[in-house]
PDB file of C-alpha atoms in Angstrom:
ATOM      1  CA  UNK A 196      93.476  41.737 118.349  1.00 49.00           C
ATOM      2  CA  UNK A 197      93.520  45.150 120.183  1.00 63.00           C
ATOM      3  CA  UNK A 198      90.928  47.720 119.783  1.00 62.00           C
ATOM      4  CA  UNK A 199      92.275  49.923 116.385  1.00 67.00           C
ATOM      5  CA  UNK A 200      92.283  46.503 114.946  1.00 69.00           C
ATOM      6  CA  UNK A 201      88.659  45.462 115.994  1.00 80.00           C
ATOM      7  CA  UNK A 202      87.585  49.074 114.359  1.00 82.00           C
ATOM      8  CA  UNK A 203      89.281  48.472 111.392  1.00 80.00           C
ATOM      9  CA  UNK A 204      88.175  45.128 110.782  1.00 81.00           C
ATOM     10  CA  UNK A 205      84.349  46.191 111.411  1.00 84.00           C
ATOM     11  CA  UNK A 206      84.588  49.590 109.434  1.00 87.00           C
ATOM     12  CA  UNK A 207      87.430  49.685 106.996  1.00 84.00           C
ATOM     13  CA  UNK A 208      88.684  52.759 105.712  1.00 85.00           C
ATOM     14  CA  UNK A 209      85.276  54.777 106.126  1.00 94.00           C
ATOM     15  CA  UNK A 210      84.261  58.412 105.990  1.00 95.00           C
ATOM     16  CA  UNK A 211      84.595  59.468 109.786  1.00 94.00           C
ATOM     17  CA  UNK A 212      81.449  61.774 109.039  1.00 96.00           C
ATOM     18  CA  UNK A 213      79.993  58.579 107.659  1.00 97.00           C
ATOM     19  CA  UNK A 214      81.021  57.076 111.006  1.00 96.00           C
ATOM     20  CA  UNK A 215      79.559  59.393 113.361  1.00 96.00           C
ATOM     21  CA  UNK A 216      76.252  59.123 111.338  1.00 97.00           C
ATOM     22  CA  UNK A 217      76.151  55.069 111.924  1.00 96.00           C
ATOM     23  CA  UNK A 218      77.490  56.366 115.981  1.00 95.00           C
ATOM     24  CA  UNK A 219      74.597  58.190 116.517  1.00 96.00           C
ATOM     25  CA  UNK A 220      72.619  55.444 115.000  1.00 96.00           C
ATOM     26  CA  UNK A 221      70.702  57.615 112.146  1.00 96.00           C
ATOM     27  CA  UNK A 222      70.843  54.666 109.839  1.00 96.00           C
ATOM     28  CA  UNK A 223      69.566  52.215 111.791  1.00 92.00           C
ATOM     29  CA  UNK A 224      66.215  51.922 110.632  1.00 94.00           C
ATOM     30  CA  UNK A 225      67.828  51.576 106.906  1.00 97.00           C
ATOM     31  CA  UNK A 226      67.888  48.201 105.216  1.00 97.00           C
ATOM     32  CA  UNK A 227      68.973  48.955 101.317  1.00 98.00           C
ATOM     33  CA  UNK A 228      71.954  51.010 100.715  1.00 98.00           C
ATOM     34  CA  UNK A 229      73.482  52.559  97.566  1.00 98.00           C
ATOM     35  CA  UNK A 230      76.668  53.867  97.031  1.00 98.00           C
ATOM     36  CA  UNK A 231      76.908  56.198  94.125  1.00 98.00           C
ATOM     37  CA  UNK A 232      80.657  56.528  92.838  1.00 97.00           C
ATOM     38  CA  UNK A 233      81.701  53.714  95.305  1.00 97.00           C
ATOM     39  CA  UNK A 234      84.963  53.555  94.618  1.00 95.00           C
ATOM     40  CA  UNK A 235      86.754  50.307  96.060  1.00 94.00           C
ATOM     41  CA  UNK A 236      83.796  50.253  98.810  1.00 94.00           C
ATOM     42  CA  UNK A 237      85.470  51.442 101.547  1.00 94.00           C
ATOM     43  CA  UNK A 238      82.944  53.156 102.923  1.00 96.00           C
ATOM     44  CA  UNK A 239      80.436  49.696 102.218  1.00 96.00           C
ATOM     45  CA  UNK A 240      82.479  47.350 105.025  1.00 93.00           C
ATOM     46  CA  UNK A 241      80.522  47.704 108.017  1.00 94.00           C
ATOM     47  CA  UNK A 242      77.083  47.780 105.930  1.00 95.00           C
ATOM     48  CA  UNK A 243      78.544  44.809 104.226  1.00 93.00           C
ATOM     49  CA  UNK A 244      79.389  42.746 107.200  1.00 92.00           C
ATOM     50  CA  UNK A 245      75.906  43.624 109.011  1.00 92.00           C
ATOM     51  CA  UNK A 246      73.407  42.352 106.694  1.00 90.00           C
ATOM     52  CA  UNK A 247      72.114  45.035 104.908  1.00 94.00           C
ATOM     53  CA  UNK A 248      71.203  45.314 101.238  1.00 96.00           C
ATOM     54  CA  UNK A 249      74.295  46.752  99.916  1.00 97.00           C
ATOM     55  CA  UNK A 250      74.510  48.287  95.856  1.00 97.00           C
ATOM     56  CA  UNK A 251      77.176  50.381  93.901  1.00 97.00           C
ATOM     57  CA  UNK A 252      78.040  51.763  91.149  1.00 98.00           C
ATOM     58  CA  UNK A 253      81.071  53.771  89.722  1.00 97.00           C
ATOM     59  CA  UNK A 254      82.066  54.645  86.129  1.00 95.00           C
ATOM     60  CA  UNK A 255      86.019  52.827  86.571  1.00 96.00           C
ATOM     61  CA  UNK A 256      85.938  48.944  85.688  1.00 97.00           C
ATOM     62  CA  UNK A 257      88.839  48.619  87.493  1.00 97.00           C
ATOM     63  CA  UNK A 258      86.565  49.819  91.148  1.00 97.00           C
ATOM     64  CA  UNK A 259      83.507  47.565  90.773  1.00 97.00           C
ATOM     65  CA  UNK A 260      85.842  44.941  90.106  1.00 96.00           C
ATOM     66  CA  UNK A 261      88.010  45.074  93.253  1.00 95.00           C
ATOM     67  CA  UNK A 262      84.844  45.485  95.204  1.00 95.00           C
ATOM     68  CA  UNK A 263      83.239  42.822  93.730  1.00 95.00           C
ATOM     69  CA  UNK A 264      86.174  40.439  94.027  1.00 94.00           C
ATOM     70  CA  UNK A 265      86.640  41.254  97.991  1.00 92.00           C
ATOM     71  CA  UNK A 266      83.064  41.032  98.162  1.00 93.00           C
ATOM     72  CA  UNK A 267      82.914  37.323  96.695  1.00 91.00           C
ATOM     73  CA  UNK A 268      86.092  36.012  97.810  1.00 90.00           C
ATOM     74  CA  UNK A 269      86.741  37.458 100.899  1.00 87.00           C
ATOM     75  CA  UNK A 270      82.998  38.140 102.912  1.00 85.00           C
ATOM     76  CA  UNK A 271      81.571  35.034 100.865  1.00 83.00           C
ATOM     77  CA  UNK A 272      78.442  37.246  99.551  1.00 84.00           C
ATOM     78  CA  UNK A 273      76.837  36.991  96.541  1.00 84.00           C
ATOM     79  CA  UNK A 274      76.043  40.615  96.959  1.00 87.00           C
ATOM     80  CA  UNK A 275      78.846  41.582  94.122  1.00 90.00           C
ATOM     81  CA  UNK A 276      76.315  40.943  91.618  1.00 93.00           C
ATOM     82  CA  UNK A 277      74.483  44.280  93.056  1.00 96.00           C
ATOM     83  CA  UNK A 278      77.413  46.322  91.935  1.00 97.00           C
ATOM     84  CA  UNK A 279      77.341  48.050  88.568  1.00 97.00           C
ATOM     85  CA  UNK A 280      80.026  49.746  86.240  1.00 98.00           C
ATOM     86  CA  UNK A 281      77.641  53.070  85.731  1.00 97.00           C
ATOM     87  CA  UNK A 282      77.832  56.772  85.931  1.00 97.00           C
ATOM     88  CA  UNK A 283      76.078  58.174  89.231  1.00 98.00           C
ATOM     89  CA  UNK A 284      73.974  60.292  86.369  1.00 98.00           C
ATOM     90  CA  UNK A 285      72.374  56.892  85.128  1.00 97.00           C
ATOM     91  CA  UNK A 286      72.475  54.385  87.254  1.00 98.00           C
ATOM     92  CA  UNK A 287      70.431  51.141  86.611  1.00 96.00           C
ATOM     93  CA  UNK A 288      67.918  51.069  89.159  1.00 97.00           C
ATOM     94  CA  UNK A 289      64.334  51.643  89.725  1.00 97.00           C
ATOM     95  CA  UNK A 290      62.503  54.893  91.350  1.00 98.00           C
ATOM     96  CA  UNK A 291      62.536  54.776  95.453  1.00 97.00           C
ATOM     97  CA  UNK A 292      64.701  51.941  95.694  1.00 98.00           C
ATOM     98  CA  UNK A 293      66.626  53.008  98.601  1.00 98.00           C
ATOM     99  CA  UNK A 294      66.821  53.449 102.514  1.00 98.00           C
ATOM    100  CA  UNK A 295      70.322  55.592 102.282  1.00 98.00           C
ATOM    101  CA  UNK A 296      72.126  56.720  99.705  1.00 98.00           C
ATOM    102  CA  UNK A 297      75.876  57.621 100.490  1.00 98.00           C
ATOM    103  CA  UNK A 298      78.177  60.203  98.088  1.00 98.00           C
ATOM    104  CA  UNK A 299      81.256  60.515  99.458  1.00 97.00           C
ATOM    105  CA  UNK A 300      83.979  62.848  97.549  1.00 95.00           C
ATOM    106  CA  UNK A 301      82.138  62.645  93.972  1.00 97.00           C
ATOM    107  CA  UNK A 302      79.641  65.100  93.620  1.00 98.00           C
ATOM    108  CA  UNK A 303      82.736  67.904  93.280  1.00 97.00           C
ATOM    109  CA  UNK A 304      83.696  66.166  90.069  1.00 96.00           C
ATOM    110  CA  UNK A 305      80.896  66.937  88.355  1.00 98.00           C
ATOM    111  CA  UNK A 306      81.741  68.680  85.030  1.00 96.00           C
ATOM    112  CA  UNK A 307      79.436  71.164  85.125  1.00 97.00           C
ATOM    113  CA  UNK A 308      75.896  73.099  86.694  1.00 96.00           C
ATOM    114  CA  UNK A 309      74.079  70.252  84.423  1.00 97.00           C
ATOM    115  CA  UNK A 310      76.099  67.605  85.063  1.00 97.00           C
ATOM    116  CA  UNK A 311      76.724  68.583  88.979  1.00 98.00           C
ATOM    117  CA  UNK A 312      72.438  68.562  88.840  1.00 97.00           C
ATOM    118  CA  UNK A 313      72.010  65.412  86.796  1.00 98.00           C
ATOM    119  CA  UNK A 314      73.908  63.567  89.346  1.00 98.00           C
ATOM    120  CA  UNK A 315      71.939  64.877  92.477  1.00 98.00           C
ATOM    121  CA  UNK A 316      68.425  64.139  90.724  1.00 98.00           C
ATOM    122  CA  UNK A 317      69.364  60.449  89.983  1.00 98.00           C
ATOM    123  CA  UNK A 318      71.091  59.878  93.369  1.00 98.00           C
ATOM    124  CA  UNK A 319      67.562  61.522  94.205  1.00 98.00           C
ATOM    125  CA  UNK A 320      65.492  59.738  92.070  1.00 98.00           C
ATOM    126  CA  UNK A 321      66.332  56.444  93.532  1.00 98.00           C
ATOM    127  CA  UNK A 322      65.925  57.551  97.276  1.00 98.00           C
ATOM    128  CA  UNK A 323      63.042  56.034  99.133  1.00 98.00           C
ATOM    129  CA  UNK A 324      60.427  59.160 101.064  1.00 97.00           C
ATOM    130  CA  UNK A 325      61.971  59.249 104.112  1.00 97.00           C
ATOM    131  CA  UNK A 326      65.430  58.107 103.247  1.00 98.00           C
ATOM    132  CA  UNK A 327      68.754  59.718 104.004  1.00 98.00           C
ATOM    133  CA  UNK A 328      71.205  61.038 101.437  1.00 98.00           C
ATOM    134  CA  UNK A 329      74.725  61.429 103.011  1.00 98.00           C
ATOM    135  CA  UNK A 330      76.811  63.923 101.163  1.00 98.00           C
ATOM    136  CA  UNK A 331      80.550  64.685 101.584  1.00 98.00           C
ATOM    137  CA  UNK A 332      81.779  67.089  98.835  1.00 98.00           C
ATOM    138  CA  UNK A 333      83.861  69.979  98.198  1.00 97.00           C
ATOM    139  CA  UNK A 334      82.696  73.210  99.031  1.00 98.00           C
ATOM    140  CA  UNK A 335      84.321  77.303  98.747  1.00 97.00           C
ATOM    141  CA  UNK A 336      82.990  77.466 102.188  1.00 97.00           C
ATOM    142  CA  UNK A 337      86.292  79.126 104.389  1.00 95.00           C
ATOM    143  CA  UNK A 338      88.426  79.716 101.547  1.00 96.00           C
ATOM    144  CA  UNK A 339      86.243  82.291  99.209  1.00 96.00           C
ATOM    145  CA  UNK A 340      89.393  83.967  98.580  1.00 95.00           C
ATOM    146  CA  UNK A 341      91.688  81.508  97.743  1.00 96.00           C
ATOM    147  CA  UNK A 342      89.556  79.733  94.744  1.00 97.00           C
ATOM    148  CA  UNK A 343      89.001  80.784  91.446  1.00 97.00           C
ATOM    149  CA  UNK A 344      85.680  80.966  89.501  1.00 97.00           C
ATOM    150  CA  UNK A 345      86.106  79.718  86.138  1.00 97.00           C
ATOM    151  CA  UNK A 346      82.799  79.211  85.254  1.00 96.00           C
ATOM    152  CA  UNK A 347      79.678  76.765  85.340  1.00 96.00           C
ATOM    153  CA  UNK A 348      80.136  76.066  88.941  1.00 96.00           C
ATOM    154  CA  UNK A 349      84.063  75.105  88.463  1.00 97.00           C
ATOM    155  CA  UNK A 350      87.045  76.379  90.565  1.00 98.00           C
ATOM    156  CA  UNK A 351      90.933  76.453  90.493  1.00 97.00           C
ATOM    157  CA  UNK A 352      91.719  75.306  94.056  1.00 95.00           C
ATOM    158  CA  UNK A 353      94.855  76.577  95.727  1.00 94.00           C
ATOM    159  CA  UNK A 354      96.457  73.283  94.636  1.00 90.00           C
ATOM    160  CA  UNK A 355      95.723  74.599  91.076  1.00 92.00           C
ATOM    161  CA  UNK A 356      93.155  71.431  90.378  1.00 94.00           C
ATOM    162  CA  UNK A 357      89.870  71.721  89.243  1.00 96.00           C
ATOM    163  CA  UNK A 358      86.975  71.492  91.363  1.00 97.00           C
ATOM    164  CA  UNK A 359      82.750  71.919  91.013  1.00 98.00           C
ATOM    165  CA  UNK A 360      82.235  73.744  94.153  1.00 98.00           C
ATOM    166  CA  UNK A 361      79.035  74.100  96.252  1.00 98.00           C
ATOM    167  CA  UNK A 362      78.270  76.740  99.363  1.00 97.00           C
ATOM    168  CA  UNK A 363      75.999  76.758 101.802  1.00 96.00           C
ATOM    169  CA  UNK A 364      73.611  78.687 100.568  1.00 97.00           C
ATOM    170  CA  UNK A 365      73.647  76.766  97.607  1.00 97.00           C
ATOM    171  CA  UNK A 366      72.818  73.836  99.576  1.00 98.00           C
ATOM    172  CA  UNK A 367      69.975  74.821 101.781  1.00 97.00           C
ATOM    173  CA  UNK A 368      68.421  75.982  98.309  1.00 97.00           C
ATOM    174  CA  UNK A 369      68.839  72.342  96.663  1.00 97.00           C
ATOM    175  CA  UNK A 370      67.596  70.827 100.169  1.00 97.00           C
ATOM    176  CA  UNK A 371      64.041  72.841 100.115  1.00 96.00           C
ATOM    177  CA  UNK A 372      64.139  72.312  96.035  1.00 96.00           C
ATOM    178  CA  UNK A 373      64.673  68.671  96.240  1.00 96.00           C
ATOM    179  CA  UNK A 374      62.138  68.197  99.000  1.00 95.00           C
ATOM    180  CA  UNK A 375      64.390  67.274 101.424  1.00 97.00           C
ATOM    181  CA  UNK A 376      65.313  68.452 105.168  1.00 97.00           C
ATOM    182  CA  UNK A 377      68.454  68.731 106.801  1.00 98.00           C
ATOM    183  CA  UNK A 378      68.773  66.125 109.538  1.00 95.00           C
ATOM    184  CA  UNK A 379      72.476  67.309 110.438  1.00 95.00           C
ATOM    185  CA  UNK A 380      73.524  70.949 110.198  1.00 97.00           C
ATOM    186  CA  UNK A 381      76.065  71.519 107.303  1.00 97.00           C
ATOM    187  CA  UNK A 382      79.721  71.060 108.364  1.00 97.00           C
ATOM    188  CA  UNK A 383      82.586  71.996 107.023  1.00 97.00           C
ATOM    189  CA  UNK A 384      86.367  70.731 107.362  1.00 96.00           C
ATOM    190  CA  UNK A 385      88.963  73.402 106.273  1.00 95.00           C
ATOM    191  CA  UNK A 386      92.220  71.501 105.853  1.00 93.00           C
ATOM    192  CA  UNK A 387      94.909  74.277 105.816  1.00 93.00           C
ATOM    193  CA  UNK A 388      93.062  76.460 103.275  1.00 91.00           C
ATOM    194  CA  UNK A 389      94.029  74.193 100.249  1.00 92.00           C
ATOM    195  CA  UNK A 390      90.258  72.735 100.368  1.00 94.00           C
ATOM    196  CA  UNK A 391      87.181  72.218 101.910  1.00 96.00           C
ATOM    197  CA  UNK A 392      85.342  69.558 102.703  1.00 97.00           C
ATOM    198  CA  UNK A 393      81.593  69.967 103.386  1.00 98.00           C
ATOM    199  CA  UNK A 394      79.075  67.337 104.933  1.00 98.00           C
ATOM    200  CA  UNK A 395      75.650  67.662 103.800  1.00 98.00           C
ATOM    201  CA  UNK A 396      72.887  65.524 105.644  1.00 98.00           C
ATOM    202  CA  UNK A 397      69.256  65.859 104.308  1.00 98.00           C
ATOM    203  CA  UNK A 398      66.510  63.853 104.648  1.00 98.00           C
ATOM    204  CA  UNK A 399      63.847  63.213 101.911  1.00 97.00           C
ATOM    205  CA  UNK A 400      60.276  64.122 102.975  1.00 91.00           C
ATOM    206  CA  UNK A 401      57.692  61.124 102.973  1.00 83.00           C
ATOM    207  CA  UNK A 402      54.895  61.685 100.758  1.00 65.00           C
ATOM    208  CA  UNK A 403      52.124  61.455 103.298  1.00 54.00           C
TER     209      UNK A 403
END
């Protein structure tokens, strides 16, 4: 097996910002792991195949079971009874449960200011003091002038889609209103001004 393969076998399809994070070895220290709109998991493989405490949940049937079938069949874990057909605004699980909690291209679906809000306090809500939230999501951040506002925090993209956008200013107010820190600074992919993709790394502030 040559090296791509090795990579893909140990990783899957991840998010490379999710990838540098576990490179630089921010998550090491992390033992329970949620994935809030999971999809198909393919951004659960490595934390799968290393041991940790791996949950998710997404609102499509037809996702948490794929996940849960490659989890059972093909790794041999009985960790696809910790994933959960739920919306990422009510998810089943108790306060503080988690080490890291990992939204990767969901948060921008959010239907709305509330909805967009009721989504970050649960994925909040279930974050350990001292835990990481990793954030991928779209943002206006580069192309301001090719989006249009249509109102409670939704866009037309270039692409004419619809999109809840975030800035940065938006998100260094939700970081000190959450009680969070950034552990990353925010960065933002442009991908030939038809969207932007912005990482968002924060850090939730122990209680002592």
């Amino acid at each position: 097996m040559n090296g791509t393969q090795d990579i893909q076998e140990a990783f899957g399809n991840i998010d490379i910002y999710l990838f540098d994070q576990l490179l630089k070895g921010t998550y090491q220290n992390c033992h329970t792991v949620l994935d809030a709109g999971c999809g198909t998991g393919r951004n659960l493989i490595y934390f799968l195949k290393n041991g940790y405490d791996v949950h998710g949940v997404d609102h499509y049937a037809e996702s948490i079971n794929d996940i849960k079938s490659f989890v059972k069949n093909t790794l041999k874990s009985r960790a696809s009874e910790n994933f959960h057909i739920a919306p990422v605004e009510n998810m089943p699980f108790e306060n503080e449960k988690f080490d890291l909690v990992i939204s990767s291209a969901v948060l921008h679906f959010a239907l709305s200011l509330g909805h967009f809000e009721e989504m970050l306090g649960e994925m909040w809500r279930v974050l350990k003091p001292g835990g990481y939230l990793f954030c991928r999501l779209a943002s206006d951040i580069g192309i301001e002038s090719s989006v249009r506002f249509i109102g409670n925090g939704r866009y037309i993209m270039p692409d004419e889609s619809e999109r809840f956008l975030v800035n940065q200013e938006m998100l260094i107010r939700l970081t000190k209103k959450l009680g969070g820190m950034l552990h990353e600074p925010i960065k933002t992919t442009n991908v030939q001004n038809l969207r932007s993709m912005t990482t968002w790394c924060v850090r939730k502030m122990d209680n002592d």
